[in-house]
Structures are given as structure tokens and as C-alpha cells.
CSV table of C-alpha atoms in Angstrom, one decimal:
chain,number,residue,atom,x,y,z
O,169,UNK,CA,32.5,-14.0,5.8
O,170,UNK,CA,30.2,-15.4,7.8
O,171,UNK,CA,27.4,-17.3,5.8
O,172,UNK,CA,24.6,-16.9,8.7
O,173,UNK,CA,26.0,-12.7,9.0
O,174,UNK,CA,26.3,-12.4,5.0
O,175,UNK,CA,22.3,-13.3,4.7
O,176,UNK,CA,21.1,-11.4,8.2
O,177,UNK,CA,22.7,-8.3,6.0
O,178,UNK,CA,21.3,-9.3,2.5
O,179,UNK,CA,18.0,-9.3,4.0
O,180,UNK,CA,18.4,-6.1,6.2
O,181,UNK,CA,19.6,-4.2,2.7
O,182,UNK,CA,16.9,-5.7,0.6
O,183,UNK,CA,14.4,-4.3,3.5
O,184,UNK,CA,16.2,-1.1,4.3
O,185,UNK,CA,16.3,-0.1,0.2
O,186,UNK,CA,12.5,-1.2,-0.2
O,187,UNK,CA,11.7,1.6,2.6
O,188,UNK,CA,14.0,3.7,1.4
O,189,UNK,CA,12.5,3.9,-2.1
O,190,UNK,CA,9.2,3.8,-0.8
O,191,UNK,CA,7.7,0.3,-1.6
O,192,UNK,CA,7.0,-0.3,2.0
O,193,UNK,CA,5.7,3.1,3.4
O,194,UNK,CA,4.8,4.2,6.9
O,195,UNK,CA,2.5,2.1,9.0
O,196,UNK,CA,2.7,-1.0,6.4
O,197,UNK,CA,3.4,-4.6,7.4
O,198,UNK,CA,5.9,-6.2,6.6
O,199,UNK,CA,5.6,-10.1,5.4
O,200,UNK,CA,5.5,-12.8,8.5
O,201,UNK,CA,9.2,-14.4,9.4
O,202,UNK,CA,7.9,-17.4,8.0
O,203,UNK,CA,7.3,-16.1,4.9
O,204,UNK,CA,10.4,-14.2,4.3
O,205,UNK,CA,12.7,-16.9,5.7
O,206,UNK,CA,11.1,-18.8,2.6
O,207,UNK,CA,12.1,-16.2,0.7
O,208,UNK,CA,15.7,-16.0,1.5
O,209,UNK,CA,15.9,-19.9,2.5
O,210,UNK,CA,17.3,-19.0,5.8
O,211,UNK,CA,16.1,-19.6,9.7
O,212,UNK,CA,13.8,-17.4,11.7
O,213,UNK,CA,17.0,-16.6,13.5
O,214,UNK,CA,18.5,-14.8,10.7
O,215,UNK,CA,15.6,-12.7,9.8
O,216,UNK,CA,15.0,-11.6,13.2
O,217,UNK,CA,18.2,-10.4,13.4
O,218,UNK,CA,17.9,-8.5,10.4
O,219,UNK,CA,14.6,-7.1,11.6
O,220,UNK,CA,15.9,-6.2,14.9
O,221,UNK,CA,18.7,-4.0,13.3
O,222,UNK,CA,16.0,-1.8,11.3
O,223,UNK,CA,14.3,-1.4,14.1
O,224,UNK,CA,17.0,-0.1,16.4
O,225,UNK,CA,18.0,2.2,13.1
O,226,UNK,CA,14.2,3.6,13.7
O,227,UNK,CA,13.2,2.0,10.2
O,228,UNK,CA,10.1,-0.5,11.7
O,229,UNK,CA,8.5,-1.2,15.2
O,230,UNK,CA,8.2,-5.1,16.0
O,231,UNK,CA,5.1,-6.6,18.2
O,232,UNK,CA,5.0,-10.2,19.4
O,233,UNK,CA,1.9,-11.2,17.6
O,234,UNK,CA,1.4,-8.7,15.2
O,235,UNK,CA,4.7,-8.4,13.1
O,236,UNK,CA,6.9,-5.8,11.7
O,237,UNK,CA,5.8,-2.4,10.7
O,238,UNK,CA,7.9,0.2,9.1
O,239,UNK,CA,7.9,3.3,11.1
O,240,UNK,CA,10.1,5.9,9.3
O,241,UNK,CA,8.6,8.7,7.8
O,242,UNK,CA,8.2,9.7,4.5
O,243,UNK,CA,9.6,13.0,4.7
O,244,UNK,CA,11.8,13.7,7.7
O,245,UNK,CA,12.9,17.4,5.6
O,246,UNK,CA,12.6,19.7,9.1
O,247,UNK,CA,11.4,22.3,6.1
O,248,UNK,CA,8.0,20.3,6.5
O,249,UNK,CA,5.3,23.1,7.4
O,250,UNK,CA,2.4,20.7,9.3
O,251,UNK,CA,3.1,17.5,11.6
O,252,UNK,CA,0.0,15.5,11.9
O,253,UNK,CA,-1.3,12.6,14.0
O,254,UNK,CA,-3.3,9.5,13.5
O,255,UNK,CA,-5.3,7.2,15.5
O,256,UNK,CA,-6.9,4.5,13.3
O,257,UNK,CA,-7.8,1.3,15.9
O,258,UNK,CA,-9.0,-1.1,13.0
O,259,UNK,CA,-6.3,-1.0,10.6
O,260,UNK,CA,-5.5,-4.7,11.1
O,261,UNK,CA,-8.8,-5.7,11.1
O,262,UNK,CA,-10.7,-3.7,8.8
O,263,UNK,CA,-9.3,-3.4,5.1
O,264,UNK,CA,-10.6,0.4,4.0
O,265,UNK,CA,-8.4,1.7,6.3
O,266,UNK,CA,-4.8,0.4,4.8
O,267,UNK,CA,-4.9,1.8,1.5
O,268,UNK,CA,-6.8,5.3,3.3
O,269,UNK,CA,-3.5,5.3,5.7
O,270,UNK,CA,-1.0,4.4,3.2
O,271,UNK,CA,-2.5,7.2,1.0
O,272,UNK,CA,-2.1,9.6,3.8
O,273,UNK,CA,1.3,8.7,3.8
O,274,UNK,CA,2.0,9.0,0.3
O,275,UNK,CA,0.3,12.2,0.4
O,276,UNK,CA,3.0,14.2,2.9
O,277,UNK,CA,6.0,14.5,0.2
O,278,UNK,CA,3.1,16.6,-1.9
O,279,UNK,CA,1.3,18.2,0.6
O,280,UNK,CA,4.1,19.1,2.5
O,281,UNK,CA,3.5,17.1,5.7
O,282,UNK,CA,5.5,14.7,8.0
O,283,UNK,CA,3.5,12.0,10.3
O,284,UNK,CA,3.8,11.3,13.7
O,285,UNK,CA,5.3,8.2,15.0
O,286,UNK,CA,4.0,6.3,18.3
O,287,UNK,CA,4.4,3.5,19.4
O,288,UNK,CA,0.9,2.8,21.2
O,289,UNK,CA,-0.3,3.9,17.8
O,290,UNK,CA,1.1,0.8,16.4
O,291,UNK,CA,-0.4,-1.3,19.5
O,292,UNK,CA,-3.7,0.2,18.9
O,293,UNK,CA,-3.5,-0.5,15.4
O,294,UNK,CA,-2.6,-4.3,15.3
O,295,UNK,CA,-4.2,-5.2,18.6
O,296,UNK,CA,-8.0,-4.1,18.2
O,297,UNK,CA,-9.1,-6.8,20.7
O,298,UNK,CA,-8.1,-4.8,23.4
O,299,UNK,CA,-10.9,-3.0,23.3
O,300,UNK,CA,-13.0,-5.7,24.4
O,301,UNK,CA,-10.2,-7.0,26.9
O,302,UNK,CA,-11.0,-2.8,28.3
O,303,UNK,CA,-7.6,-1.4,27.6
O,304,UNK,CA,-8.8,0.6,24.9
O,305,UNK,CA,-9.6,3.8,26.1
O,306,UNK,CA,-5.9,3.8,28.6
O,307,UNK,CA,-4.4,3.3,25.1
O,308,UNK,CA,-6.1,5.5,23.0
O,309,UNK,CA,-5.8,8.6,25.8
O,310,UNK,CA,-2.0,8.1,25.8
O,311,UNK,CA,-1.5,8.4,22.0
O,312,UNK,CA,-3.8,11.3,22.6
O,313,UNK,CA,-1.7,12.7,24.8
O,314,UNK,CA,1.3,11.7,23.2
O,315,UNK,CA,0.6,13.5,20.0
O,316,UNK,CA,-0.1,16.7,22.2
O,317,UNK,CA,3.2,16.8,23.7
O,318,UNK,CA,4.7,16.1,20.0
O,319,UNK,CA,2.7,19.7,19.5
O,320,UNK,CA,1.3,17.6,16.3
O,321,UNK,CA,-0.8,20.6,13.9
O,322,UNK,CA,-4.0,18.2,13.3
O,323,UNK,CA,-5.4,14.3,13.8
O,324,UNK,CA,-6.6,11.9,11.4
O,325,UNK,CA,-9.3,10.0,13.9
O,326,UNK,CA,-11.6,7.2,13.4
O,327,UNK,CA,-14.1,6.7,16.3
O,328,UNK,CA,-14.4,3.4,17.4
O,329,UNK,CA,-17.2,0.3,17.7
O,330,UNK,CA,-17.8,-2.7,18.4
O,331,UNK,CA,-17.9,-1.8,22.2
O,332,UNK,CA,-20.1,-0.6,24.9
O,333,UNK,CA,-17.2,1.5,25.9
O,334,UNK,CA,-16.5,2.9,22.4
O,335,UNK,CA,-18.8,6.1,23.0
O,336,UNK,CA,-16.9,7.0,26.2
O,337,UNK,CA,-13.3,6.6,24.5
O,338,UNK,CA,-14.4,8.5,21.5
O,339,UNK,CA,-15.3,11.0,23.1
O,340,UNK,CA,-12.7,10.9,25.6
O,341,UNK,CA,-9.6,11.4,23.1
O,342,UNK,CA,-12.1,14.0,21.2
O,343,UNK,CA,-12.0,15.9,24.6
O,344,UNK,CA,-8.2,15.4,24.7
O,345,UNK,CA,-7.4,17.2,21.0
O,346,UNK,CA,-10.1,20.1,22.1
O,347,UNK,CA,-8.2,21.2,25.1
O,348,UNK,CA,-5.1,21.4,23.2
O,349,UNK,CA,-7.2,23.4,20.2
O,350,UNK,CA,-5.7,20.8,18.0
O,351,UNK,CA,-8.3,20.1,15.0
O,352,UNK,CA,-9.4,16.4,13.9
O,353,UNK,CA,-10.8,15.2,10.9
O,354,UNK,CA,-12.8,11.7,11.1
O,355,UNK,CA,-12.4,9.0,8.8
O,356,UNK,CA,-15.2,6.8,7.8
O,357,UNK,CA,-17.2,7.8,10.6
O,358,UNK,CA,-19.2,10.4,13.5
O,359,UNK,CA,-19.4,9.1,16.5
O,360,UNK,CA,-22.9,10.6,17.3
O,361,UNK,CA,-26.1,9.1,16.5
O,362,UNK,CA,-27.3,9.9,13.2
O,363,UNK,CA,-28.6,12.6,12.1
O,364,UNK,CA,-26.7,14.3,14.4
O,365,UNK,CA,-22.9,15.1,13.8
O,366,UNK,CA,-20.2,16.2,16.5
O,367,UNK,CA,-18.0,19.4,16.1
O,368,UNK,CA,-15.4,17.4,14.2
O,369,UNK,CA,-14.8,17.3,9.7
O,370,UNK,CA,-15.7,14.1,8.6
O,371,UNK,CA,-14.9,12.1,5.5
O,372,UNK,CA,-16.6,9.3,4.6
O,373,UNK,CA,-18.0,7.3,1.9
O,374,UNK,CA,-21.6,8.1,1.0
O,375,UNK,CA,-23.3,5.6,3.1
O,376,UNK,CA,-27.3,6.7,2.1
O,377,UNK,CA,-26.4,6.1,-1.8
O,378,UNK,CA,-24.8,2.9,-0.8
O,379,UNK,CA,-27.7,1.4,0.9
O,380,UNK,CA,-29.4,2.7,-1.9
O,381,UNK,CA,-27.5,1.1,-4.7
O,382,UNK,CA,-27.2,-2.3,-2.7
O,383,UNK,CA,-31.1,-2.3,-2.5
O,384,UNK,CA,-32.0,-1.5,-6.1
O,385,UNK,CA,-29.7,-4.0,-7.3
O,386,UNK,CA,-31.2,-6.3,-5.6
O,387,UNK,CA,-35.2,-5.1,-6.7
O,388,UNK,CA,-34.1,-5.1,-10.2
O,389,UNK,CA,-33.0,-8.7,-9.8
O,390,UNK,CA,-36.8,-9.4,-8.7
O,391,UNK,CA,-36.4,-9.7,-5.0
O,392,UNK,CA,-39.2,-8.5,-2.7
O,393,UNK,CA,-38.0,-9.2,0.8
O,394,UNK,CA,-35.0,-8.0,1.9
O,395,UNK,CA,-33.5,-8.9,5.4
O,396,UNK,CA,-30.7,-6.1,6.2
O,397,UNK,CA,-28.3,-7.6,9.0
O,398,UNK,CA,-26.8,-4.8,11.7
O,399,UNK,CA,-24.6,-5.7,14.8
O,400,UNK,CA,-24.8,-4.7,18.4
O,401,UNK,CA,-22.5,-1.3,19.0
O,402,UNK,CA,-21.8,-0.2,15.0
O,403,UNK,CA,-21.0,3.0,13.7
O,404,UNK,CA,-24.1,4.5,12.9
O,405,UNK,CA,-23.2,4.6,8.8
O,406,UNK,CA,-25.1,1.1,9.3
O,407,UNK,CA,-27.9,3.3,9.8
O,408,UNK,CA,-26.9,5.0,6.8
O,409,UNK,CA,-26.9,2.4,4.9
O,410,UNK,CA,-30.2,0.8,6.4
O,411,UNK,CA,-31.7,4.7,5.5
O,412,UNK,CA,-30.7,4.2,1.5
O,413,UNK,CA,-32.2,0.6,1.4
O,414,UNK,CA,-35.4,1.7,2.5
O,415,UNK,CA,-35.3,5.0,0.3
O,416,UNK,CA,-34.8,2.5,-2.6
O,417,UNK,CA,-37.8,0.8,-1.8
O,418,UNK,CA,-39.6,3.5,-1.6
O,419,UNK,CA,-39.0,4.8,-4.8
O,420,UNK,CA,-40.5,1.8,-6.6
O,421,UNK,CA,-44.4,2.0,-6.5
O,422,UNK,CA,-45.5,-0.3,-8.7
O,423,UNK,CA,-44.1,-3.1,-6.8
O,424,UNK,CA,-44.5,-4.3,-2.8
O,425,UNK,CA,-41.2,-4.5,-1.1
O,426,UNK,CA,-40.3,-5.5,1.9
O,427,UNK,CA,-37.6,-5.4,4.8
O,428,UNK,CA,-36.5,-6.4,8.0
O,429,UNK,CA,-34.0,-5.1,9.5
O,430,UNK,CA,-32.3,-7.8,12.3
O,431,UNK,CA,-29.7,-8.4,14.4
O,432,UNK,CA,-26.9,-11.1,14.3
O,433,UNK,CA,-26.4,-13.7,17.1
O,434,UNK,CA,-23.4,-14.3,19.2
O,435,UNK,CA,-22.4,-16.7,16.1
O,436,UNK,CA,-22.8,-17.0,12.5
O,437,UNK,CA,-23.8,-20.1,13.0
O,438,UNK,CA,-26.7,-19.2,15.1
O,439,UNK,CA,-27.3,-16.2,13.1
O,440,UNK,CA,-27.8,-18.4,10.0
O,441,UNK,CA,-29.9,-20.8,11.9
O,442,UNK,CA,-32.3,-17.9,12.8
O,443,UNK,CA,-32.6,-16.6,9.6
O,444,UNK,CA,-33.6,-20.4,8.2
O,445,UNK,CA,-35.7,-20.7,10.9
O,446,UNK,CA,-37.5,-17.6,10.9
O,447,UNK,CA,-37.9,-15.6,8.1
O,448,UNK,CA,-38.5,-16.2,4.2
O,449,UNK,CA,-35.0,-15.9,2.4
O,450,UNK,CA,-34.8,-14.1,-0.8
O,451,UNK,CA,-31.7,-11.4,0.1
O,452,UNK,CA,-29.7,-10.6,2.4
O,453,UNK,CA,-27.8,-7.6,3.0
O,454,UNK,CA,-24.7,-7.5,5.5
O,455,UNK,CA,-23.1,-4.7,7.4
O,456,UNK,CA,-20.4,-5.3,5.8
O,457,UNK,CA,-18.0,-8.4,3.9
O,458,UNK,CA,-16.5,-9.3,6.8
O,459,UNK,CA,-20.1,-10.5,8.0
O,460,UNK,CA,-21.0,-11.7,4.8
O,461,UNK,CA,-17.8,-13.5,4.6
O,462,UNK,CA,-18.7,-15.7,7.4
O,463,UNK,CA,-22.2,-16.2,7.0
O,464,UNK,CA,-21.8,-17.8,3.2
O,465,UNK,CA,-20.0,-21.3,4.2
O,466,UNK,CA,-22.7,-21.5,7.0
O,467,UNK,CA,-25.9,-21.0,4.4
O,468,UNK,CA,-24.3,-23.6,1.9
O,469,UNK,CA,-23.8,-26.3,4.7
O,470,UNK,CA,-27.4,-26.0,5.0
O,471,UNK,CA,-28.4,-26.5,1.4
O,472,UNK,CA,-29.2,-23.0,1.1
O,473,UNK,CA,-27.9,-22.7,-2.8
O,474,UNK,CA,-27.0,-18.4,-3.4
O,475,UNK,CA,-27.8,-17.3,-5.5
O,476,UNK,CA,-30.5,-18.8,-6.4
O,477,UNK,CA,-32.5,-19.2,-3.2
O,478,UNK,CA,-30.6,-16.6,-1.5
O,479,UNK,CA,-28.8,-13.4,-2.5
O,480,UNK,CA,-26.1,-12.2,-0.4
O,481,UNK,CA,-24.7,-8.3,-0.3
O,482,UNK,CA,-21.9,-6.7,1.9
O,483,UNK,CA,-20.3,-3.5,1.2
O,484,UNK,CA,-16.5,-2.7,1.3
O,485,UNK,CA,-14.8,-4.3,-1.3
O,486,UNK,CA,-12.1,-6.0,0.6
O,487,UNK,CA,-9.5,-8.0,-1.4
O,488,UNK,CA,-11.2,-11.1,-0.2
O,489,UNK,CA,-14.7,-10.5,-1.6
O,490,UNK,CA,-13.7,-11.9,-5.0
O,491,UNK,CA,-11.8,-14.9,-3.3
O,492,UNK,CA,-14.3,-16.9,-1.8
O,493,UNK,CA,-16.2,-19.6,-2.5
O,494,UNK,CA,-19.3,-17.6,-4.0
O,495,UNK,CA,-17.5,-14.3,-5.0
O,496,UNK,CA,-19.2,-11.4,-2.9
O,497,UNK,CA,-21.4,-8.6,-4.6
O,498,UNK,CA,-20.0,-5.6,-2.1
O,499,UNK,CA,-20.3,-1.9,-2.6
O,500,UNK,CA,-15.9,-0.3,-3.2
O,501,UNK,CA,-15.1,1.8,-0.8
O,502,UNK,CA,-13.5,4.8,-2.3
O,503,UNK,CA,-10.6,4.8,0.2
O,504,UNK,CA,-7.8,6.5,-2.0
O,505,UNK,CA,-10.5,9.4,-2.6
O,506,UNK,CA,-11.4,9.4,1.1
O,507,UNK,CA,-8.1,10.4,2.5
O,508,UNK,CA,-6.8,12.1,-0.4
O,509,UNK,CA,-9.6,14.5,0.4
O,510,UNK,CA,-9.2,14.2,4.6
O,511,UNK,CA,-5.5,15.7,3.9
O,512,UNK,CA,-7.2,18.5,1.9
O,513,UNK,CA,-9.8,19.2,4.7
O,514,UNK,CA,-7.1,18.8,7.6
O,515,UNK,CA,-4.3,21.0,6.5
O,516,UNK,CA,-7.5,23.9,5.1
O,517,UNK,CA,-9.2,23.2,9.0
O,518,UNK,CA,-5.1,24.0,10.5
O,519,UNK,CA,-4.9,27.4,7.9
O,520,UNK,CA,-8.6,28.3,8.8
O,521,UNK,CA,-9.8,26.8,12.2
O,522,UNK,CA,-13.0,28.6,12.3
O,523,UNK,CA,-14.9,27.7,9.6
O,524,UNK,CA,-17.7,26.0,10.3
O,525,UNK,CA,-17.2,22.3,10.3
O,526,UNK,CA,-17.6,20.4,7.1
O,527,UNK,CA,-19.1,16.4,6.1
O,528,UNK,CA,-17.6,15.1,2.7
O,529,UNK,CA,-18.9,11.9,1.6
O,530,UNK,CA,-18.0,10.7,-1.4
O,531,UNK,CA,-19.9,7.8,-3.9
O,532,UNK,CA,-18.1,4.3,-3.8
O,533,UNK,CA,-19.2,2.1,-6.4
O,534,UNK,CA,-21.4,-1.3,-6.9
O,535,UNK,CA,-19.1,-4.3,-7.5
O,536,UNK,CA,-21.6,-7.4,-9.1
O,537,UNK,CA,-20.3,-11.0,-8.2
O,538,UNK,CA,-22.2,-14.6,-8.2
O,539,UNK,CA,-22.9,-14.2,-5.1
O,540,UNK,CA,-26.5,-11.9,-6.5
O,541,UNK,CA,-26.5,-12.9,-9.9
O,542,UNK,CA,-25.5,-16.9,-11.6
């Protein structure tokens, strides 16, 4: 046998029986072609070979620049009674939303589901900067339309952000499913401005108590200025989360809090430089870890020492928090809960499509690293 052909197909049957047996489940990546060719000491050749081969056999879907995704359904039993969508843009970028989409996934075998497969889906998934490029709402319209033609039951949608253009394409693709009278459920996130809500279910973490939890951690540690950090074009459960900091504060009247709630710069660079520059550091609550994440190395450069002149907060939980330099005190996102109970509310809004529409939101919990207390 040939050596070369002997490891493309000990590789393509390791890969095929991890699918198969449902380690790597639908709309997971796979490990770079660096990483496996470590792993089997063979040449990028040979695994791409290999990869190529599931792929034509419908196992994965492969994207220069994003890597190797499996593909196949869970459940391809035609007995299946619903066939649903979903249209996630972040899941590269944004960690809550892989363990809430491999959930979903792992959720069709009970619930008695299959998922819909697309291609632009993939693309939409693993390329979130072409949003900004303003291919985003092209892309998003044809998995829209896509999943129409498929006659898909229901849609698991989160709205974008980030963008000027991101109130226009939700809305666009929302316009798409309500034509076809095919029901949606949001993940994470409305689209509207808050208080208001759109005619869509929505799951989502509670984002009032976790504004609230952040900021009474933070009291209780003795700070009385608190600087809360937002970003142009966010999903408005930043102004969830900015609501539950100030209802903490509120709720303590026997002290004088404070807070300020500011903008980031085009860098974190500058961003640091404006807090040092103009405002009294004590704490600092981020929109998120991915913020925080970036802003930490920037404050220590500077001699800013956190915790103990400065304590930083993001919320999420992302498998990096606890990895850097000054582990991150971050607020979990209950993902597993979140779309075990977006299948629930999908599959009850497909049996029962005019009840009025329902918000779940769901407590995370408060995760306390040295990045608040020494």
C-alpha cells in the first residue's frame, strides 16, 4: 500500500468515526491542518486530501481562511417531524454562541428535530468581517431565502451589531421569515431599542441582573466610581447591563456612588489613554471580555497595577477569561440553558403560532478572578 494513501485514509476514518459517534457535531470546527498534520506526522498534503474526501461525502464544508466544519446532521431519520434554520453571524467571533449552537444540535435526536444545512450559513458564520466590508446583508438575505425554499418549520436568529447597517439587515431577513409565516426565536438579543421588543421570542441571558451583580461586586469591594465602557452600534443588552449597574447603585443609600458611562476609541490603546487621562480610575466595567481582554495589557504597560488601583469587569465567561495575564472577573453566560430553552420555545411557537410572543431571560452567574480582588 501506498504509505502517503494508507495515512490520507487513517486520518479520513479517525475523522469520519469522530462525526459519526458524535464528538464533532454540526457546525463545529475542526483542528487547523497544521495542527492535525502534527498529529498524524504527515504533510498538509495528506490531510487535505483526507478533508476533501469528507467533504465531497457531505461530512464538513471547507473555507480558505476559516477551516473545516462538519456539516452532517445529527439526525438525518426522514421520521423527523420539524426542520429548522439557523443564522448565527458571530459564531467565530463571539464564544456564547458555540456551546448555544452545539447545544441546539445536540438537542434534535431528543426533540425530534433535523437542522438545516447552507452553505452561506457557514460563510456568515466564520467570516463576520464582511459585515463591515457591506456584504452582510446580500449574505444574510440568501440564507434567508435559502432556508424558505428548504420549507424549514422555524429559525434560530441572532440580530446583528457592530454595524451601521446591522438595523437594516436585521430587519431585512426578519421581513424575509414573516412573508413566508415562518416563526423565529432570537438568541441573545432584540434588535429594537430597549424597552421596546419586536414581534419575535427571544432568549437571552438576564442582562438587568447582570449589570446588577457586576456593580454590587464591585461596591462591596469599596469602590465608588465606576466607569461602564459601551461601543458604537451594540446590541442594546449593553443598555441592559448599564440599567442593572445603576439599579445597584441605587439600592445602597448609605454610601455615594458614582458612574460614567463612556465610549471606547478607535483603539484600546487610545481608549486606555483617555481613561488615564481623564477620569479617576477605581473600576471599570467592559461590554464584554473581549473588550476587557484588550484593554488589561494596555493599563499594565502604563503602571496601572489591577487590582489594586484599578478593577477590571467583563461579562461572558469566555474560555480565555481565566487565561490571561490578570484572570478576568466576567459574569457566565448560561449558554447551555439559553438554547436548551430556545428549542423549547421554537418547536411550542411552530405547534402554537399565535400565542402572543414570549422574552425568557435566564440568570448567568458571577465568576470572581484577580482581576477585582488580590
Amino acid at each position: 500500500m501506498n504509505p502517503r494513501k494508507g495515512k490520507m485514509q487513517k486520518i479520513y476514518d479517525f475523522f469520519k468515526k469522530e462525526i459519526d459517534e458524535g464528538r464533532y457535531t454540526y457546525g463545529e470546527l475542526f483542528p487547523t491542518e497544521a495542527r492535525i498534520a502534527e498529529q498524524f506526522n504527515t504533510s498538509r498534503p495528506t490531510i487535505a486530501k483526507a478533508l476533501n474526501l469528507l467533504k465531497k461525502e457531505g461530512y464538513v464544508t471547507r473555507k480558505a481562511g476559516y477551516g473545516t466544519a462538519v456539516i452532517k446532521e445529527l439526525n438525518n431519520d426522514s421520521a423527523n417531524e420539524y426542520r429548522l434554520g439557523t443564522i448565527i453571524p458571530y459564531l467565530k467571533d463571539t464564544e456564547i454562541f458555540e456551546p448555544i449552537f452545539g447545544e441546539i444540535a445536540n438537542q434534535a435526536n431528543d426533540k425530534n428535530f433535523s437542522l438545516a444545512i447552507d452553505e452561506n450559513n457557514f460563510s456568515l458564520m466564520w467570516g463576520g468581517n464582511i459585515f463591515i466590508e457591506g456584504q452582510g446583508q446580500e449574505y444574510a438575505l440568501q440564507i434567508a431565502r435559502k432556508y424558505i425554499d428548504q420549507h424549514v418549520n422555524g429559525v434560530f436568529f441572532s440580530p446583528l451589531e457592530f454595524s451601521e447597517q446591522a438595523l437594516d439587515i436585521n430587519r431585512a431577513i426578519c421581513e424575509q421569515f414573516n412573508k413566508a409565516n415562518i416563526p423565529m426565536v432570537l438568541l441573545d438579543r432584540d434588535f429594537t431599542s430597549f424597552p421596546e421588543s419586536s414581534s419575535h421570542d427571544l432568549v437571552s441571558m438576564n442582562h438587568i441582573v447582570a449589570g446588577y451583580e457586576v456593580a454590587m461586586h464591585l461596591i462591596e469591594l469599596g469602590c465608588s466610581e465606576i466607569i461602564f465602557l459601551s461601543t458604537p452600534n451594540v446590541a442594546n443588552t449593553i443598555e441592559q447591563r448599564y440599567i442593572g449597574v445603576n439599579l445597584a447603585i441605587q439600592s445602597v443609600h448609605d454610601r455615594k456612588i458614582s458612574v460614567k458611562l463612556l465610549t471606547t476609541a478607535p483603539t484600546p490603546s487610545e481608549t486606555v489613554e483617555m481613561l488615564i487621562n481623564d477620569h479617576s480610575l477605581c473600576s471599570l466595567i467592559c461590554y464584554n471580555d473581549a473588550a476587557a481582554a484588550k484593554l488589561i495589557p494596555e493599563f499594565l504597560e502604563r503602571g496601572v497595577r489591577i487590582p489594586k488601583d484599578l478593577k477590571v469587569v467583563g461579562f461572558d465567561d469566555v474560555k480565555y477569561a481565566k487565561l490571561l495575564s490578570i484572570p478576568l472577573t466576567t459574569y457566565r453566560q448560561p449558554c447551555i440553558e439559553i438554547a436548551r430553552a430556545a428549542v423549547s420555545i421554537l418547536i411550542e411557537r411552530i405547534a402554537n403560532p399565535q400565542t402572543p410572543p414570549c422574552s425568557h431571560r435566564i440568570n448567568g452567574e458571577l465568576i470572581i478572578r484577580q482581576s477585582t480582588v488580590e
